[in-house]
Coordinates of C-alpha atoms in Angstrom, one line a residue:
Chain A
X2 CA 102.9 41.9 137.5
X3 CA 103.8 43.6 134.1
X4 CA 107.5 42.8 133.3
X5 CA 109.7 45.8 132.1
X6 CA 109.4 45.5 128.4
X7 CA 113.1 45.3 126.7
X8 CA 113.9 47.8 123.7
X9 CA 113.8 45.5 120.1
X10 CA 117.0 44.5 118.7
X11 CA 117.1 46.7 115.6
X12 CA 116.8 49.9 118.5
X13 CA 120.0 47.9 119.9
X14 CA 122.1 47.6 116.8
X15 CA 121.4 51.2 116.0
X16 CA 122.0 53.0 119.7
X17 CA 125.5 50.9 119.5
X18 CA 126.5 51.8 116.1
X19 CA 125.3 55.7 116.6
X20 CA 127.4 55.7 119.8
X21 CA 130.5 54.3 118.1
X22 CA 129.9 56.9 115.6
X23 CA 129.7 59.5 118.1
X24 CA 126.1 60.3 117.9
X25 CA 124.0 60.1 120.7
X26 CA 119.7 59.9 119.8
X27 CA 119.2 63.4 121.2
X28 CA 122.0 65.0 119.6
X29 CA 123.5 65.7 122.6
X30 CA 127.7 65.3 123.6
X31 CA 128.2 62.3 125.4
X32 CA 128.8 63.7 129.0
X33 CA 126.3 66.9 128.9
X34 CA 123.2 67.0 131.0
X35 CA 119.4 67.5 129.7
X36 CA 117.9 70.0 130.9
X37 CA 117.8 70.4 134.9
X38 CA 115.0 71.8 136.6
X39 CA 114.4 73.0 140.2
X40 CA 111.2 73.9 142.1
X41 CA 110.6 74.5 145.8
X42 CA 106.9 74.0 147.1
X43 CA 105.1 76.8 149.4
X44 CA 106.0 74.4 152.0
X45 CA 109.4 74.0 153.6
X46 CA 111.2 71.3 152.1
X47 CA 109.4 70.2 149.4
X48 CA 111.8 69.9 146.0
X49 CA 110.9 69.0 142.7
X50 CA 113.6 68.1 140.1
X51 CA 112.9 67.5 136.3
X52 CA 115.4 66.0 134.7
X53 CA 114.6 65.9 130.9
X54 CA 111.2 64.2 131.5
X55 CA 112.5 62.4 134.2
X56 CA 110.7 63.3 137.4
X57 CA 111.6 63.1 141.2
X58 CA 109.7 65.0 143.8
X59 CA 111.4 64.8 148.0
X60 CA 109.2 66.1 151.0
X61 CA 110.9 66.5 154.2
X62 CA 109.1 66.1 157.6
X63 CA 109.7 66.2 161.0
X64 CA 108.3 64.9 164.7
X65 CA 109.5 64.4 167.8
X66 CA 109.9 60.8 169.1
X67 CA 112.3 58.9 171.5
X68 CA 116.0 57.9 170.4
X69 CA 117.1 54.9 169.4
X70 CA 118.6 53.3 172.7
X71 CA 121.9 52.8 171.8
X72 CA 122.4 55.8 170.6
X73 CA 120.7 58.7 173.1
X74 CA 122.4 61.8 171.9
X75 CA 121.5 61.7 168.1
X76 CA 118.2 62.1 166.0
X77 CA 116.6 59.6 163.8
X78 CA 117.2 60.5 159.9
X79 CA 115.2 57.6 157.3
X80 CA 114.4 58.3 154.0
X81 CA 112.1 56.0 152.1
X82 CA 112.1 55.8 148.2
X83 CA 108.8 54.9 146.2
X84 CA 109.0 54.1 142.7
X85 CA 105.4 55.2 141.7
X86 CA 102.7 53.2 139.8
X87 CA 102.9 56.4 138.0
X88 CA 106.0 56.0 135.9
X89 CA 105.4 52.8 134.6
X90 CA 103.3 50.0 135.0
X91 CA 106.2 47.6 135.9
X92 CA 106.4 49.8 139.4
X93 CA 104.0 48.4 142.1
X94 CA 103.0 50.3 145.4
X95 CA 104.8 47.7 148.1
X96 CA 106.9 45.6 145.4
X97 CA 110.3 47.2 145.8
X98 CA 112.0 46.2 141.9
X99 CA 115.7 46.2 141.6
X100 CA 116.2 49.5 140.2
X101 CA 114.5 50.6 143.8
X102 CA 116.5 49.0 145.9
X103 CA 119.4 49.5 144.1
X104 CA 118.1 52.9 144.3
X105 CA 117.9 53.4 148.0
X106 CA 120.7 51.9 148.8
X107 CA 122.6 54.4 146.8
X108 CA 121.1 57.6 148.1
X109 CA 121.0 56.2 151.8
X110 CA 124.8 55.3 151.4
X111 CA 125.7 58.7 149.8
X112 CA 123.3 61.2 152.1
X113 CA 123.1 59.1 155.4
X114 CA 126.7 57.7 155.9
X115 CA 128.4 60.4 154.5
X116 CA 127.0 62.5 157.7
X117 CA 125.7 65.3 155.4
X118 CA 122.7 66.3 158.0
X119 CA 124.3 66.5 162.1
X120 CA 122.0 63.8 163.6
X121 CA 123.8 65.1 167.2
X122 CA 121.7 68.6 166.5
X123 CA 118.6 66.8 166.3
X124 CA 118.6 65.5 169.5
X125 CA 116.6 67.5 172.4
X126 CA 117.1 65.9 175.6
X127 CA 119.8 63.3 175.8
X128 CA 118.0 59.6 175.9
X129 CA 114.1 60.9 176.1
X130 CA 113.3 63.3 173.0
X131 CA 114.9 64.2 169.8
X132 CA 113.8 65.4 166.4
X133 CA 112.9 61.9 163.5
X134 CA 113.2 63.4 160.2
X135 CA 112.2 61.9 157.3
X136 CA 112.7 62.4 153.4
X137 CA 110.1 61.2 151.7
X138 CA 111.0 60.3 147.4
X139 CA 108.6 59.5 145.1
X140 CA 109.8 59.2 141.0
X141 CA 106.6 60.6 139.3
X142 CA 108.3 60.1 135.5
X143 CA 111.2 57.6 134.6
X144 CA 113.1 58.4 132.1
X145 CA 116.5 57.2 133.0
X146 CA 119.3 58.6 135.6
X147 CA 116.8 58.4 138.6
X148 CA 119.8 58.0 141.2
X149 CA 121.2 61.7 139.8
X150 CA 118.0 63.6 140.2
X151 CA 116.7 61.7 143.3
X152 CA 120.3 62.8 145.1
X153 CA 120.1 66.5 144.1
X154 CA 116.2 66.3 145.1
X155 CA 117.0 64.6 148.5
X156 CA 119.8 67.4 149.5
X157 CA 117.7 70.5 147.7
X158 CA 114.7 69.7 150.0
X159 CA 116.8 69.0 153.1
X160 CA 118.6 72.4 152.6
X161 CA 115.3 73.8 152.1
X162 CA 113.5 72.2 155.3
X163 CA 112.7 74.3 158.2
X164 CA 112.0 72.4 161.3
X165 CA 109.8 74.3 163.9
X166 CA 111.7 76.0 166.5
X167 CA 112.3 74.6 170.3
X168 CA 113.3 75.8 173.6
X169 CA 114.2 73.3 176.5
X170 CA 113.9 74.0 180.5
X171 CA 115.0 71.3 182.5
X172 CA 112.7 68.5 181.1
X173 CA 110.1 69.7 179.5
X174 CA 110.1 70.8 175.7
X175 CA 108.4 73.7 174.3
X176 CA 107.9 73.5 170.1
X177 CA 106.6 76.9 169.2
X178 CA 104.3 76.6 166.1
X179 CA 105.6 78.6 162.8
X180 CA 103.0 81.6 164.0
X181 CA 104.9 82.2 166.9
X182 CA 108.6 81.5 166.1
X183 CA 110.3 80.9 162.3
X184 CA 111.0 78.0 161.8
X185 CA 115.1 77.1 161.4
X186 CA 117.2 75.3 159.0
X187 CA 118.6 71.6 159.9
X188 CA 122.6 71.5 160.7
X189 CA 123.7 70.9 157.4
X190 CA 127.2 69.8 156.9
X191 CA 127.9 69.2 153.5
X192 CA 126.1 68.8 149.9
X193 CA 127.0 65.5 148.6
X194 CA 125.5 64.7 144.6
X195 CA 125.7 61.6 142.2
X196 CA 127.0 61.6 139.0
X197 CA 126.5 58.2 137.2
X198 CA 128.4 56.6 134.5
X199 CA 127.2 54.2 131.8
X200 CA 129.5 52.3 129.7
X201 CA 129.1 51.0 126.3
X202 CA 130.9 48.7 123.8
X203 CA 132.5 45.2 123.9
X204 CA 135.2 47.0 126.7
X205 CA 133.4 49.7 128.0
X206 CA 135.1 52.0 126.1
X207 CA 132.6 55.0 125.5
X208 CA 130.6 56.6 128.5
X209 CA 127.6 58.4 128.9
X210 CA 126.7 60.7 131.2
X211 CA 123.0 61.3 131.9
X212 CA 121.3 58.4 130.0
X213 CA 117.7 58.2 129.0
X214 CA 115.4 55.1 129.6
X215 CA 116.7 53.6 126.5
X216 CA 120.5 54.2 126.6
X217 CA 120.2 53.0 130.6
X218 CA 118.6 49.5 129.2
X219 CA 121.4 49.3 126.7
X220 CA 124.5 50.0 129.4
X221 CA 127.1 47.1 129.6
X222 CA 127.9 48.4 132.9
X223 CA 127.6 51.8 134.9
X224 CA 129.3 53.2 138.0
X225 CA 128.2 56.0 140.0
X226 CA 130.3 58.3 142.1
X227 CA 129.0 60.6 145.6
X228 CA 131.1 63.2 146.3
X229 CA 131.1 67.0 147.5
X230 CA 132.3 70.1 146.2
X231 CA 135.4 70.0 148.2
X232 CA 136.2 66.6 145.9
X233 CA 135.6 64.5 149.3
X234 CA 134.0 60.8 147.8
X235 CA 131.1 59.4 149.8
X236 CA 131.1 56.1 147.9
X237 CA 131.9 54.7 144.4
X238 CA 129.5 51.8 143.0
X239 CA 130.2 50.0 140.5
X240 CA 127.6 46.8 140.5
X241 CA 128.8 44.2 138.2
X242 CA 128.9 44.8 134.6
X243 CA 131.1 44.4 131.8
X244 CA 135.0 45.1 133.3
X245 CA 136.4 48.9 132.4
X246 CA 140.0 50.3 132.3
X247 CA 140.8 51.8 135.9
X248 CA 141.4 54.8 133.1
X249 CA 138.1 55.6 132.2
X250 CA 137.1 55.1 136.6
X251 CA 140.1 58.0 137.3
X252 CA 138.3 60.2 134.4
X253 CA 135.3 60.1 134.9
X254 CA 135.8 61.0 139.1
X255 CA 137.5 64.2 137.6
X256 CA 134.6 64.9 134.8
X257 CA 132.2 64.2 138.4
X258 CA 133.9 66.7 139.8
X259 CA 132.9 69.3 137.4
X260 CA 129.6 68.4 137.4
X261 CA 128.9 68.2 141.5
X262 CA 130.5 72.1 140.9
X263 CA 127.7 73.1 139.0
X264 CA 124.8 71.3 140.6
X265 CA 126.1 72.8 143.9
X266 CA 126.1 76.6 142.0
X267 CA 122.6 75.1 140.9
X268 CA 121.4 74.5 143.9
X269 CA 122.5 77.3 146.3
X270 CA 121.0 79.7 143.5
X271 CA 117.8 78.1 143.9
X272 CA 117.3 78.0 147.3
X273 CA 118.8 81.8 147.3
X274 CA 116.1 82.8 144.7
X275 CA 113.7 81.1 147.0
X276 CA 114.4 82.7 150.4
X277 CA 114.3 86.1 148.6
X278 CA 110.9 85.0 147.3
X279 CA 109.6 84.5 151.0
X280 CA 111.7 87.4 152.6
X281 CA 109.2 89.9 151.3
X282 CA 110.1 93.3 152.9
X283 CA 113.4 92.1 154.6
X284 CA 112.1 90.9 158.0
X285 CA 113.3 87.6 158.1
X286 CA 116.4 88.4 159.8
X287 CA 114.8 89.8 162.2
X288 CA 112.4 87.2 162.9
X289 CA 114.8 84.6 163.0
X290 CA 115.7 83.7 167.0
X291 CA 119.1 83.1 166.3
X292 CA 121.9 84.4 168.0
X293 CA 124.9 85.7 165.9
X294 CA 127.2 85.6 169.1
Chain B
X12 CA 86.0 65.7 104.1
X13 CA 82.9 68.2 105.1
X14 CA 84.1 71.9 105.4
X15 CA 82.7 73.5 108.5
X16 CA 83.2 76.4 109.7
X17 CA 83.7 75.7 113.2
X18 CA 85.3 72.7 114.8
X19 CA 82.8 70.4 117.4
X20 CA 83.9 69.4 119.8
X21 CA 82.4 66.9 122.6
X22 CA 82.7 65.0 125.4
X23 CA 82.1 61.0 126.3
X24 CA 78.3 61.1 127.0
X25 CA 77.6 64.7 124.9
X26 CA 74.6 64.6 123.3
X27 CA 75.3 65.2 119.4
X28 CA 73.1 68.0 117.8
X29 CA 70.7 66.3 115.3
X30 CA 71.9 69.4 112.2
X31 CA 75.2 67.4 112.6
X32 CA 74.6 64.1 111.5
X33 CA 74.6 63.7 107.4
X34 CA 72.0 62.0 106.3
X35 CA 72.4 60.0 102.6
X36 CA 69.3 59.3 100.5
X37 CA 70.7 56.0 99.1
X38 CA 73.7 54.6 102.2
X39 CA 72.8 54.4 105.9
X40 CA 75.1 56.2 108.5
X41 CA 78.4 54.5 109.2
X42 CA 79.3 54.7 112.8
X43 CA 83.7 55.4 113.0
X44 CA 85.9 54.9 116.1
X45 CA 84.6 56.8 119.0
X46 CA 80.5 57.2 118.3
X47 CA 78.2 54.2 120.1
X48 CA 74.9 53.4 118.5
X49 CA 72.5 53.2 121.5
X50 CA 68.7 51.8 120.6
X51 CA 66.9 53.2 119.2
X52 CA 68.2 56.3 117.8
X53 CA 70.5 57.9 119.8
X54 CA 74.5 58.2 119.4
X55 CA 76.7 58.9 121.9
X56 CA 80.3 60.1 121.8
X57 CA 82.7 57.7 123.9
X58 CA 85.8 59.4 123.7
X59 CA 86.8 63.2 123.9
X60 CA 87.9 65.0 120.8
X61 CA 86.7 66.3 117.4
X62 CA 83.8 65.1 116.0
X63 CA 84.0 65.0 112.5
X64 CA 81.3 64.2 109.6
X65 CA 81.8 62.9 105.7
X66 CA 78.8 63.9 103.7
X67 CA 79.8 61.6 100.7
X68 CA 80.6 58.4 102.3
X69 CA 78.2 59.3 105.1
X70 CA 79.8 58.7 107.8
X71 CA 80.5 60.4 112.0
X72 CA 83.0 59.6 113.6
X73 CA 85.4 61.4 116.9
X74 CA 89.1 62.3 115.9
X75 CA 90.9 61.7 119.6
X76 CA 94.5 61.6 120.8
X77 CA 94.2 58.8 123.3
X78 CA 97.1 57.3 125.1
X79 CA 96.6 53.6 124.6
X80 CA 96.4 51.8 121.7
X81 CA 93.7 49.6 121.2
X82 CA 93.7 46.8 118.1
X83 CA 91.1 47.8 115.5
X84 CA 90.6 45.4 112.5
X85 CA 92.5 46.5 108.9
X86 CA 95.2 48.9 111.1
X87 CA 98.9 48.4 110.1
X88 CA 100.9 47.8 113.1
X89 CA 104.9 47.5 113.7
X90 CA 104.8 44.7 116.8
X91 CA 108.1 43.1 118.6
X92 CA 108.4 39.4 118.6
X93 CA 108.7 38.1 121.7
X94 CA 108.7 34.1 121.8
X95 CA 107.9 31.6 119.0
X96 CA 105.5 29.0 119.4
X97 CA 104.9 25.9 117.6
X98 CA 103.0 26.9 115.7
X99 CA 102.0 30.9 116.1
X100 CA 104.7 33.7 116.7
X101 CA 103.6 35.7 120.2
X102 CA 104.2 39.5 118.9
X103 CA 104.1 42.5 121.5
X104 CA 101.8 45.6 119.8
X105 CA 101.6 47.5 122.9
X106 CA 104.1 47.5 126.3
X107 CA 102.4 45.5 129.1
X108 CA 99.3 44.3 127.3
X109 CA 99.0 40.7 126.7
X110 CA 101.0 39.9 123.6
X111 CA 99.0 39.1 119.9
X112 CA 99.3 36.0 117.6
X113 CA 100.8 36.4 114.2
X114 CA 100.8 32.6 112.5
X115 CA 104.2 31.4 111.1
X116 CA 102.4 30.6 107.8
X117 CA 100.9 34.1 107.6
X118 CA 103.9 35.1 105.6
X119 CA 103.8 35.5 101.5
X120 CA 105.3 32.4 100.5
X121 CA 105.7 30.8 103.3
X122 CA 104.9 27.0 103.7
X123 CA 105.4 24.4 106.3
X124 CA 109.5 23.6 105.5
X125 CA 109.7 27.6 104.6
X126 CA 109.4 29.6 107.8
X127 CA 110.1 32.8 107.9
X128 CA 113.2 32.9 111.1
X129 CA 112.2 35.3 113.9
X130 CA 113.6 35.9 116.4
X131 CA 112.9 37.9 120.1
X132 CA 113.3 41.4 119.6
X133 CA 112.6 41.0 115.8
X134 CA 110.5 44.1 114.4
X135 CA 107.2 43.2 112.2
X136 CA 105.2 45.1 110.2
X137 CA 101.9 43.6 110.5
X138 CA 98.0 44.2 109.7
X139 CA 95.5 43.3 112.4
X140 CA 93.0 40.6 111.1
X141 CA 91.2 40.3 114.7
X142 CA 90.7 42.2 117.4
X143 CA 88.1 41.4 119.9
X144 CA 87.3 43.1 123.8
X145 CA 87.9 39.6 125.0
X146 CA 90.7 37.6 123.1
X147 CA 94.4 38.2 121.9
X148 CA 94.4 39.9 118.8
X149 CA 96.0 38.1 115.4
X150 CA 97.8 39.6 113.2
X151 CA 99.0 38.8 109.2
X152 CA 101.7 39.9 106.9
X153 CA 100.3 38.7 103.7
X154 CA 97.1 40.2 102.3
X155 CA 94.1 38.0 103.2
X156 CA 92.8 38.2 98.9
X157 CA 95.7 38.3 97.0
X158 CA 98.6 36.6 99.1
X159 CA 101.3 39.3 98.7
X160 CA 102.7 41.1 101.3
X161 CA 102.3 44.6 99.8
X162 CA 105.5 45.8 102.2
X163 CA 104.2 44.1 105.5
X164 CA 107.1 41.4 106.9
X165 CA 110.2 41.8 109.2
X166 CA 112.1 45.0 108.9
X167 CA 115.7 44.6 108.9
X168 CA 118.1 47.5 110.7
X169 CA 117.1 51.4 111.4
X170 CA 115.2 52.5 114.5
X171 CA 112.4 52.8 116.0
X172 CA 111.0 55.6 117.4
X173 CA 107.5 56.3 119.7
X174 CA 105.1 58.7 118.4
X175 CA 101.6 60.0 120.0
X176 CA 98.9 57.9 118.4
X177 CA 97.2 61.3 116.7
X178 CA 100.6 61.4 115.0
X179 CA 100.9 58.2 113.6
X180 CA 97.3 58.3 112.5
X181 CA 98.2 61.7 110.7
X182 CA 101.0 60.2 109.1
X183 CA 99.2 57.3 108.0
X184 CA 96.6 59.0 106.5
X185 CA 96.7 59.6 102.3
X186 CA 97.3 63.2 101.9
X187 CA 99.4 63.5 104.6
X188 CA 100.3 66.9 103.9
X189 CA 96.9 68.6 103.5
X190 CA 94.5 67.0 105.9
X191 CA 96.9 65.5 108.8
X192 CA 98.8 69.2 108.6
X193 CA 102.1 66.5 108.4
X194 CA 104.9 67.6 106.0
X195 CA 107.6 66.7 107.9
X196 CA 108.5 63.7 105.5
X197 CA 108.0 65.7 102.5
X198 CA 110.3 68.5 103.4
X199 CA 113.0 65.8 104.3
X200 CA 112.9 63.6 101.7
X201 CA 113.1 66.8 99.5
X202 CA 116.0 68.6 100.8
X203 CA 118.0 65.4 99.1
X204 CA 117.9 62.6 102.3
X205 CA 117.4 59.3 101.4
X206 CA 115.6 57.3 103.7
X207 CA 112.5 55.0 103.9
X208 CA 110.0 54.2 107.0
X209 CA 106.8 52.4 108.1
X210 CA 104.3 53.9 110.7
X211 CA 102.0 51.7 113.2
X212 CA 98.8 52.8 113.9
X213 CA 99.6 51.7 117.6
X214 CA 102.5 54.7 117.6
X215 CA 105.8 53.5 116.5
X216 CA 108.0 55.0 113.6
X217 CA 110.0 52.9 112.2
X218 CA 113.3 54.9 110.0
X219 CA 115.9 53.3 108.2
X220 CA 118.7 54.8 105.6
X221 CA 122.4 54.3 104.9
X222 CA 123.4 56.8 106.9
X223 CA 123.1 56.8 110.7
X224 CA 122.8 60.5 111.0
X225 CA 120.2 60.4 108.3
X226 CA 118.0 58.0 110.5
X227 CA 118.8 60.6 113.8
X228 CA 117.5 63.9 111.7
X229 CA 114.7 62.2 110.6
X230 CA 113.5 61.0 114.2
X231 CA 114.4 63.9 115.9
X232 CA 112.4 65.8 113.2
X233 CA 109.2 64.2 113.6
X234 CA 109.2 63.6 117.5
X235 CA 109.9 67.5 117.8
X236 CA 106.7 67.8 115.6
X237 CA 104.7 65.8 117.7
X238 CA 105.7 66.6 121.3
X239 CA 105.5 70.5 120.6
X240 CA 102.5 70.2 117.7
X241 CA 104.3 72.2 115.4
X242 CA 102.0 73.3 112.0
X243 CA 103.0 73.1 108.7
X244 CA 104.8 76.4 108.8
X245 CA 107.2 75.9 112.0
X246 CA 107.8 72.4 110.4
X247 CA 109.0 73.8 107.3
X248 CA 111.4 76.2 109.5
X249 CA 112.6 73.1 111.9
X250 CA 113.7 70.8 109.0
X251 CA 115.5 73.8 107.7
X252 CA 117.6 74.7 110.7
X253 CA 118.0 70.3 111.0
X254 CA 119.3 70.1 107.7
X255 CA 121.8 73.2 108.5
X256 CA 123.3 71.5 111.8
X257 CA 123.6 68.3 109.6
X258 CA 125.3 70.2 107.4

């Protein structure tokens, strides 16, 4: 297996001495974000982030299975990360590396436990039948801060899911096909994001936000912080690394709050633009079989 | 260079039009990167791309922007030491191929108590002496006839910077400005920077100068001409509006 090849030590010297002269490589300030990207496919729930020429791409799906037995009144919710052979040689097909683990652990930790998607609405009949979803990511393109896009990719194409609509009579289950009924939206709670933080110098005195392939393998240490709009935080990781001032941790949890701001703006415009894309002529609302009493 | 009018182009397995090949009363045809020679008489693009023909040295060959690098014999390299041997330095040319050779002695001046001290993640400007389908390819950085370096030899400080392999072999090329359409350096170095770099064929720029935001302009300069395949004009115009941020 290919090992990831290390940047040369005269592209070391350099990216530390521009950043301690308050230069970054693309010219941009420290904690601004490249360029951020958002697509919907024709299908529901398909989202495809570009993040500078990083490139994440989530697909949500849905079937009906059994419960999990100790637990017969919620749905099953998984979602499986793939670094693909795509981005870089050093990513095989079944070899999880530690930048995919480290990966899934992070989004399952910030989108799973923080109970952003109601796993009691997916259930159908209590112990026998409920809805399995499952979030599919693949990284196409790597070039650095995968956890940032692959979080706003994960809750975009949730938001944007449509699962097919049901209607229950005694035991049996009927799931109408998207010709007969429209499809409806998953129970969505709350819109959690990841803003990561990479630290450089001897103390870990200058961060970055948004680092490219090269800044990430030059990072002393780096911590990345979930939270909501509402400033509620799903989780703070900081994974070994060089120590930093409990300052810098308290600042940059008030810069994340900026950011997750705008990513939510970012992302309710999207999916916005996109309904009214599909809403040709104004009669989804009155396809929809929802109730408003 | 031959002046035609129109620009061929072909794909791997074209057949070439028999008007197109030069033909030399006193040198036979010389066969460049990308044209195979198959017995008896026919030749047969392997690469897509431009194919291009010199009626005074007589020679075809197919100008391609391919995305690997492969070692050709006489190209100038920048490689990455990875490990020293006992005897050979194991240098990287290309991420995840299998490493190349470069001999500690193959250094001007250098004998068996004066090694030159290298070290992983050291940068080297090097010359390819052999490159074969089947074996590791060696490298040198001493001329094989005279024993100087000429400029080959560790470069100390700056950064380095990944171009597309077209690029580097525009660069590279002796009038830089008129046939590889490249005057990015020119325009630079004549607004008044200071500065000094080394291309490999296998797409690296290396920049170095005294000044770190120098180095910054200069790699942001070039890498905007390549990813967005500016020509000479727009080039002219981005190193203007550079050199005004700078300043």
């Amino acid at each position: 297996m290919p090992r990831e090849v290390e940047p040369s030590q005269n592209e070391r010297a350099f990216v530390i001495q521009a950043l301690q002269e308050g230069q970054r490589l693309d010219g941009r300030p420290f904690d601004q974000f490249r360029k951020l990207d958002l697509k919907f496919g024709d299908q529901y729930g398909v989202a495809d982030i570009n993040l500078g020429k990083t490139r994440v791409l989530a697909k949500v799906s849905a079937e009906v299975t059994t419960p999990y037995s100790d637990r017969p009144f919620d749905g099953i919710f998984t979602i499986t990360t793939e670094l693909s052979p795509m981005a870089s040689p050093a990513f095989e097909v079944n070899r999880p590396t530690e930048t995919e683990v480290l990966l899934s652990r992070l989004i399952e930790k910030t989108v799973r436990r923080s109970n952003a998607l109601d796993l009691e609405s997916l259930c159908l009949i209590a112990g026998q039948k409920c809805w399995s979803v499952r979030v599919d990511l693949h990284v196409l393109s790597h070039d650095g801060n995968l956890i940032d896009a692959s979080c706003i990719a994960v809750v975009a194409a949730l938001r944007h899911f449509k699962k097919p609509d049901t209607s229950i009579e005694g035991d049996t289950v009927t799931i109408y096909t998207a010709a007969e009924r429209e499809p409806v939206p998953l129970s969505w709670l709350h819109s959690p994001f990841c803003i990561t933080f990479s630290f450089y110098g001897e103390n870990g005195e200058i961060t970055l936000t948004d680092t490219t392939l090269l800044e990430e393998q030059l990072r002393v240490s780096s911590c990345t912080i979930s939270l909501n709009k509402h400033g509620e935080i799903c989780q703070v990781a900081k994974l070994g690394g060089t120590p930093v001032e409990a300052l810098s941790l308290i600042q940059c949890a008030s810069a994340a709050i900026a950011k997750v701001k705008d990513f939510s703006t970012l992302v309710d415009e999207k999916l916005a633009e996109d309904s009214k894309r599909r809403d040709r002529g104004g009669l989804l609302a009155e396809l929809s079989a929802e109730n408003d009493r | 260079m031959a002046t035609q009018t129109e620009r061929v182009y072909v794909l791997p397995g074209d057949e070439i039009p028999t008007s197109l090949i030069p033909s030399h009363p006193k040198r036979p045809l010389r066969l460049g990167p990308g044209v195979r020679h198959v017995p008896p008489s026919e030749l047969v693009p392997t690469v897509a791309g431009e194919l291009v023909t010199d009626q005074k040295k007589n020679s075809i060959w197919v100008e391609y922007n391919g995305g690997r690098y492969v070692p050709a014999v006489g190209d100038l390299v920048i490689c990455t030491i990875q490990r020293s041997g006992p005897e050979y330095y194991h240098a990287s040319i290309t991420d995840y191929s299998s490493n190349a050779i470069l001999p500690q002695l193959a250094f001007e001046m250098a004998t068996k108590k004066t090694r030159p001290q290298l070290h992983h993640g050291d940068l080297v400007y090097a010359r390819v002496c052999l490159a074969n389908r089947h074996m590791d390819p060696e490298l040198e950085c001493v001329s094989p006839t005279t024993g100087k370096a000429d400029g080959l030899g560790p470069l100390v400080g700056g950064m380095l910077y990944d171009i597309s392999l077209a690029m580097a072999r525009r660069l590279l090329m002796k009038k830089s400005v008129e046939e590889g359409k490249v005057a990015v350096l020119e325009e630079l170095g004549s607004a008044g920077l200071a500065f000094e770099t080394a291309v490999g064929r296998n797409g690296k720029l290396w920049v170095n100068s005294e000044s770190v935001k120098t180095v910054l302009l200069v790699g942001r300069a070039v890498k905007e001409t390549d990813e967005n395949k500016l020509g000479v004009e727009q080039q002219k115009k981005l190193v203007r509006k550079l050199i005004k941020e700078m300043s």
